[in-house]
Structures are given as structure tokens and as C-alpha cells.
Coordinates of C-alpha atoms and ligand atoms in Angstrom, one line a residue:
X1 CA 63.6 85.1 147.6
X2 CA 65.7 85.6 150.8
X3 CA 69.1 87.1 150.6
X4 CA 70.6 83.9 152.2
X5 CA 69.9 81.0 149.9
X6 CA 70.6 78.4 152.6
X7 CA 67.9 80.0 154.8
X8 CA 65.5 80.3 151.8
X9 CA 65.8 76.5 151.1
X10 CA 65.6 75.6 154.8
X11 CA 62.3 77.5 155.0
X12 CA 60.9 75.9 151.9
X13 CA 61.9 72.4 153.1
X14 CA 60.1 72.9 156.5
X15 CA 57.0 74.2 154.8
X16 CA 57.0 71.3 152.4
X17 CA 56.9 68.6 155.0
X18 CA 54.3 67.9 157.8
X19 CA 55.2 69.4 161.1
X20 CA 55.9 66.1 162.8
X21 CA 58.0 64.7 159.9
X22 CA 61.2 63.1 160.9
X23 CA 64.3 65.0 159.7
X24 CA 67.6 63.2 159.8
X25 CA 69.8 64.9 162.4
X26 CA 72.5 67.2 161.2
X27 CA 75.4 65.0 162.6
X28 CA 74.2 62.1 160.4
X29 CA 74.0 64.1 157.2
X30 CA 76.4 63.1 154.4
X31 CA 79.4 65.2 153.1
X32 CA 81.8 67.6 154.7
X33 CA 81.2 71.3 155.2
X34 CA 80.9 73.5 153.2
X35 CA 79.6 70.9 150.8
X36 CA 77.4 69.0 153.1
X37 CA 73.9 67.7 152.7
X38 CA 71.7 70.3 154.5
X39 CA 68.5 68.3 154.8
X40 CA 67.6 64.7 154.6
X41 CA 64.2 63.0 155.0
X42 CA 62.3 60.0 153.8
X43 CA 59.5 60.3 151.4
X44 CA 56.0 60.0 152.8
X45 CA 55.0 57.1 150.6
X46 CA 54.4 53.6 152.0
X47 CA 57.4 51.9 153.7
X48 CA 58.7 49.7 150.9
X49 CA 58.8 52.4 148.3
X50 CA 60.0 55.2 150.6
X51 CA 63.2 56.8 149.5
X52 CA 65.7 58.9 151.4
X53 CA 66.0 62.4 149.9
X54 CA 69.3 64.2 150.4
X55 CA 69.3 67.9 149.7
X56 CA 72.4 69.7 148.6
X57 CA 72.2 73.5 148.4
X58 CA 74.5 75.4 146.1
X59 CA 74.1 79.2 146.2
X60 CA 75.4 81.6 143.6
X61 CA 78.0 82.9 146.1
X62 CA 79.8 79.5 146.2
X63 CA 83.0 79.2 144.1
X64 CA 84.0 75.7 143.3
X65 CA 87.7 74.7 142.8
X66 CA 88.7 71.4 141.4
X67 CA 88.9 69.8 144.9
X68 CA 85.4 71.0 145.8
X69 CA 84.1 69.7 142.5
X70 CA 85.6 66.3 143.1
X71 CA 84.2 66.3 146.7
X72 CA 80.8 66.9 145.3
X73 CA 81.1 64.2 142.6
X74 CA 82.2 61.7 145.3
X75 CA 79.2 62.7 147.5
X76 CA 76.9 62.2 144.5
X77 CA 78.4 58.8 143.7
X78 CA 78.0 57.6 147.3
X79 CA 74.4 58.7 147.5
X80 CA 73.6 57.1 144.1
X81 CA 75.4 53.9 145.1
X82 CA 73.0 53.7 148.1
X83 CA 70.1 54.2 145.8
X84 CA 69.0 57.3 147.6
X85 CA 67.9 60.5 145.9
X86 CA 70.2 63.5 145.7
X87 CA 68.4 66.7 145.1
X88 CA 70.7 69.6 144.1
X89 CA 69.0 73.0 144.7
X90 CA 71.0 75.7 143.1
X91 CA 70.6 79.5 142.9
X92 CA 70.6 81.2 139.5
X93 CA 70.2 84.8 138.5
X94 CA 68.4 83.9 135.3
X95 CA 66.4 80.7 134.7
X96 CA 67.8 80.3 131.2
X97 CA 71.4 81.0 131.9
X98 CA 73.9 79.1 134.1
X99 CA 76.5 80.8 136.3
X100 CA 79.8 78.8 137.0
X101 CA 78.2 76.5 139.5
X102 CA 75.3 75.8 137.2
X103 CA 77.7 75.0 134.4
X104 CA 79.5 72.5 136.7
X105 CA 76.2 70.9 137.7
X106 CA 75.0 70.7 134.1
X107 CA 78.2 69.3 132.7
X108 CA 79.8 67.2 135.5
X109 CA 77.4 66.6 138.4
X110 CA 74.1 66.0 136.8
X111 CA 73.1 62.4 136.1
X112 CA 70.0 61.4 134.2
X113 CA 68.3 58.9 136.4
X114 CA 65.9 58.4 139.2
X115 CA 68.5 59.1 141.9
X116 CA 69.4 62.6 140.8
X117 CA 67.2 65.7 140.6
X118 CA 68.4 69.2 139.9
X119 CA 66.2 72.1 140.9
X120 CA 67.3 75.6 139.9
X121 CA 65.7 78.5 141.8
X122 CA 66.1 81.6 139.6
X123 CA 65.7 85.2 140.7
X124 CA 63.9 86.1 137.5
X125 CA 61.3 83.5 138.4
X126 CA 60.9 84.8 142.0
X127 CA 62.9 81.8 143.3
X128 CA 60.5 79.3 141.7
X129 CA 61.7 76.2 140.1
X130 CA 60.8 73.8 137.3
X131 CA 61.3 70.2 136.2
X132 CA 60.0 70.5 132.6
X133 CA 61.5 73.9 131.7
X134 CA 58.1 75.6 131.3
X135 CA 56.0 75.2 134.5
X136 CA 57.5 77.0 137.4
X137 CA 56.4 76.1 141.0
X138 CA 57.3 77.4 144.4
X139 CA 60.2 75.3 145.8
X140 CA 58.1 74.2 148.7
X141 CA 55.3 72.9 146.4
X142 CA 57.9 71.0 144.3
X143 CA 59.4 69.5 147.5
X144 CA 56.0 68.6 148.8
X145 CA 55.1 66.8 145.6
X146 CA 58.4 65.0 145.7
X147 CA 57.8 64.0 149.3
X148 CA 54.3 62.7 148.3
X149 CA 55.8 60.6 145.5
X150 CA 54.1 62.7 142.9
X151 CA 57.2 63.5 141.0
X152 CA 59.0 60.6 139.4
X153 CA 61.7 59.9 136.9
X154 CA 61.1 57.9 133.8
X155 CA 63.6 57.2 131.1
X156 CA 66.2 54.8 129.8
X157 CA 68.3 53.3 132.5
X158 CA 71.7 51.6 132.7
X159 CA 72.0 47.9 133.0
X160 CA 70.7 44.7 131.4
X161 CA 67.1 45.1 130.3
X162 CA 64.5 44.5 127.7
X163 CA 64.5 47.0 124.8
X164 CA 63.0 47.0 121.4
X165 CA 64.9 46.1 118.2
X166 CA 63.4 48.1 115.3
X167 CA 62.9 46.7 111.8
X168 CA 61.9 49.0 109.0
X169 CA 60.2 48.3 105.6
X170 CA 62.9 49.4 103.2
X171 CA 64.4 48.7 99.8
X172 CA 68.0 48.2 98.7
X173 CA 69.5 51.3 97.1
X174 CA 71.6 49.1 94.9
X175 CA 69.6 46.1 93.7
X176 CA 66.2 47.6 94.5
X177 CA 65.0 44.5 96.3
X178 CA 62.5 45.0 99.1
X179 CA 64.0 44.3 102.4
X180 CA 63.4 44.7 106.1
X181 CA 66.2 46.8 107.6
X182 CA 67.3 46.4 111.2
X183 CA 67.7 50.1 112.2
X184 CA 68.6 50.0 115.9
X185 CA 67.0 49.9 119.3
X186 CA 64.4 52.0 121.1
X187 CA 63.6 52.2 124.8
X188 CA 59.9 51.6 125.4
X189 CA 58.1 53.5 128.2
X190 CA 56.3 50.3 129.2
X191 CA 56.4 46.6 128.5
X192 CA 53.4 45.3 126.5
X193 CA 52.7 42.1 124.6
X194 CA 52.0 43.4 121.2
X195 CA 54.1 46.3 119.9
X196 CA 51.8 47.0 116.9
X197 CA 49.9 49.3 119.2
X198 CA 49.4 53.0 120.0
X199 CA 49.7 52.2 123.8
X200 CA 53.4 52.8 124.1
X201 CA 56.1 55.4 123.3
X202 CA 59.8 55.2 123.2
X203 CA 62.1 57.6 125.0
X204 CA 63.7 60.4 122.9
X205 CA 65.1 58.7 119.9
X206 CA 66.3 55.6 118.1
X207 CA 69.7 54.3 119.1
X208 CA 71.2 53.3 115.7
X209 CA 73.0 50.0 115.2
X210 CA 76.4 51.6 115.0
X211 CA 76.1 52.8 118.6
X212 CA 76.5 49.2 119.9
X213 CA 79.7 47.5 120.7
X214 CA 81.2 44.6 122.6
X215 CA 78.8 41.9 123.9
X216 CA 75.8 43.7 122.6
X217 CA 76.8 43.3 118.9
X218 CA 77.0 39.5 119.4
X219 CA 73.6 39.5 121.1
X220 CA 72.0 41.6 118.3
X221 CA 73.6 39.5 115.6
X222 CA 72.4 36.2 117.1
X223 CA 68.9 37.6 117.6
X224 CA 68.7 39.0 114.0
X225 CA 69.9 35.6 112.6
X226 CA 67.0 33.9 114.4
X227 CA 64.6 36.4 112.9
X228 CA 66.0 35.8 109.4
X229 CA 65.2 32.1 109.6
X230 CA 61.5 33.1 109.7
X231 CA 61.9 36.1 107.4
X232 CA 64.8 36.1 104.9
X233 CA 64.0 39.7 103.8
X234 CA 65.4 40.9 107.1
X235 CA 68.9 42.4 106.7
X236 CA 71.8 40.5 108.4
X237 CA 73.9 42.7 110.7
X238 CA 77.6 42.5 111.0
X239 CA 80.7 44.5 112.0
X240 CA 81.9 46.7 109.1
X241 CA 85.0 48.8 108.8
X242 CA 84.7 52.3 107.6
X243 CA 87.6 53.9 105.8
X244 CA 86.2 57.3 106.4
X245 CA 85.7 56.8 110.1
X246 CA 88.8 54.6 110.5
X247 CA 86.7 52.5 112.9
X248 CA 84.5 49.4 112.8
X249 CA 80.8 49.5 113.6
X250 CA 77.7 47.3 113.5
X251 CA 75.6 47.8 110.3
X252 CA 72.9 46.2 108.3
X253 CA 73.4 45.0 104.7
X254 CA 71.1 43.9 101.9
X255 CA 70.2 40.2 102.1
X256 CA 70.3 39.9 98.3
X257 CA 73.4 41.9 97.1
X258 CA 75.0 42.6 100.5
X259 CA 75.2 46.4 99.9
X260 CA 75.6 48.3 103.1
X261 CA 72.6 50.0 104.6
X262 CA 74.3 52.7 106.8
X263 CA 72.6 54.7 109.6
X264 CA 72.4 57.8 107.6
X265 CA 70.4 56.5 104.6
X266 CA 68.2 54.3 106.8
X267 CA 67.6 57.3 109.0
X268 CA 66.4 59.4 106.0
X269 CA 63.9 56.8 104.9
X270 CA 62.8 56.3 108.5
X271 CA 61.6 59.9 108.9
X272 CA 58.6 59.2 106.7
X273 CA 57.4 56.5 109.0
X274 CA 57.4 58.8 112.0
X275 CA 54.7 61.2 110.8
X276 CA 52.0 59.1 112.4
X277 CA 51.5 55.8 114.2
X278 CA 50.1 54.0 111.1
X279 CA 53.6 52.7 110.4
X280 CA 53.3 50.5 113.5
X281 CA 50.0 48.9 112.2
X282 CA 50.9 48.5 108.6
X283 CA 54.2 46.8 109.4
X284 CA 56.5 49.6 108.2
X285 CA 58.0 49.6 111.6
X286 CA 58.1 46.4 113.5
X287 CA 59.5 45.9 117.0
X288 CA 60.9 42.8 118.8
X289 CA 61.9 42.6 122.5
X290 CA 65.6 41.9 123.0
X291 CA 67.7 41.9 126.2
X292 CA 70.7 44.1 126.0
X293 CA 73.3 45.5 128.4
X294 CA 72.8 49.2 128.3
X295 CA 75.8 51.3 129.3
X296 CA 75.9 54.9 130.6
X297 CA 77.2 56.1 127.3
X298 CA 74.2 54.5 125.4
X299 CA 71.8 56.2 127.8
X300 CA 73.5 59.5 127.2
X301 CA 73.3 59.0 123.5
X302 CA 69.5 58.4 123.7
X303 CA 69.1 61.5 125.9
X304 CA 71.2 63.8 123.6
X305 CA 68.5 63.8 120.9
X306 CA 64.8 64.0 120.5
X307 CA 62.6 62.8 117.6
X308 CA 59.6 65.0 118.1
X309 CA 56.6 62.8 117.0
X310 CA 53.8 60.6 118.2
X311 CA 56.1 57.7 118.6
X312 CA 58.2 59.3 121.3
X313 CA 58.1 60.8 124.8
X314 CA 60.8 62.8 126.6
X315 CA 62.7 61.1 129.4
X316 CA 63.1 62.9 132.7
X317 CA 61.3 64.0 135.8
X318 CA 57.6 64.3 135.5
X319 CA 54.7 65.3 137.8
X320 CA 51.9 62.8 137.9
Ligands
ZN1 ZN1 70.6 44.8 97.5

């Protein structure tokens, strides 16, 4: 890796793109020095799907004060609001450790979506970078693949969308009646007609009922009430108040004796159903499509955990 990180990245960008590829002229690049986009170009995929890629270089030598951090966050927000891609390329000594700038990117600048990609070039990896944490590639190769549209983001997104409400075969801890517990919501990686299938996975983990608030609770309640008409063994859901948490939250309760079926106990039972996909076919885990408004916080909650099993896939950037 070259001593000057800006030069290193510039070289890699030019090698990644065809000679005649149109670079956006410097005077049209976003941001203000020293925190300015250093390269911008359109992806080489067909017109309609082409995306403008903005590259921001952050070398180890940079020190960010509060004002600089705010400037970078505003720049990020502007690029994201235009639905363009911001690629932050930062320099690190060690691929597994973040220096101050890396910590800022990780904690404050990074956004988990299709408009933000962070590539760390670490000295201990000879300046190579990775999107999955294990396979390291030369930066120019990564940028070339990005330009070709071979690297894409998949994962839960913000906004109103179709997600899957999960219902689990269960029994009441109190009255021992068999019941079908509404556990929460998962984000499928594709839309298919029949969810009793091995052809789909959900991203990272279940979002338990208690995670939902505001308008979503009413939508979930209404939806569940409709399901109960066809199947009275399904648990009604309602807002409960917890003395311990001093807060109210959405929860399922037994249709016979009304005993509460909290996340924690439903979660313990649920683990048994995640060992293989059989639970999808034998009706232990049933999914229904529901439209909900997914906030940034909910997306973050899904991304903060990972249920490693056949039911799930990890959200993030992938090479196809
Ligand atoms: Zn009961």
C-alpha cells in the first residue's frame, strides 16, 4: 500500500474502471475539502439501474473533530437522500481493530442499507478489503465488481413493506392448553406464495412482538384478530404493562386463560423449532404476510442479532 492513502485509492479507482469511463469532474463533486468526495462515477450496468457511486476517502492521518464529524454526517445524509451510493474507504492498521476514524464510521456514520458501503483497507491485509469479513480482495477488484453491479446489498429496509408474522405451535404454561403463539415478525429475503417452503430465508433474527409500537401495534392486532376468526387457538395480542420494565409493550396471551406469553418464554420454546426446516412443513412455525411500517430502529434491532440456523441469512453486502 502506498504511503499516501488518497493516491493509493485514486490508483485503485482508475484501475477498476475502463479507460474511457466517465468520471464526474472534481468541481462537481459533493462536500467541502478536506472532507470531499474524491471520485464519483456511474455504475456500468444498464441505464435504468445505473447508480452514482461517491467515494469518500478517510486515511489514518485524518483527525475528526465534532464539526468534521457533523459535516460528514450531513454529506452522507445528502447522498442517501438522492438515492446515490456512498462508499467510504478508510485506512486501518489492523483489519480487526478500528482507530478513531474507524470507530466514528462504525458508530455514527455507517448505515445498513443499499446506499452505504464501508470498505476498510488494512495494512495487515496488504491494503486489501472485504465485505464479508473473511474474503479479502484488492480494492480495485472490489470496485470493479461494484461498478459491474456484482456487489449488492440485501437486508431489511426502512419503510412500509410486506413482512412475515410468525405463529408458533405452543402450549400455555398455566392452563396447559395447546395454542398457536404469535411470536413476532421476520423479514423474508424474497416474496413467495407459500411460506411452508425451504425456498426462503429471513434476515438475521425474529423481531419479537414487544419491539413494535404506535401504528404497527394496531395493524398487528387487527391482523391477528382476523386470523383468530379462522383459528381460535391463535393467541390474541394486546398492549400489556410491565411492572418490572415500567413500560407497556405488545404481547401475546393464552386464548383460554389469558396468561401472558412473554417474549422470553416464547423464545426458549422457539429455539427447538430452528434446528431444521421441518418446523415449516409440519406447521410448528407458520408465516403470514403482513404490511407494516418498518422504522430505522426496527431495522437496527434485526441487524443487532443473528440466529445462526437454516432459517436465516445474514443481511449486508454480498458478491453475486
Ligand atoms: Zn392458558
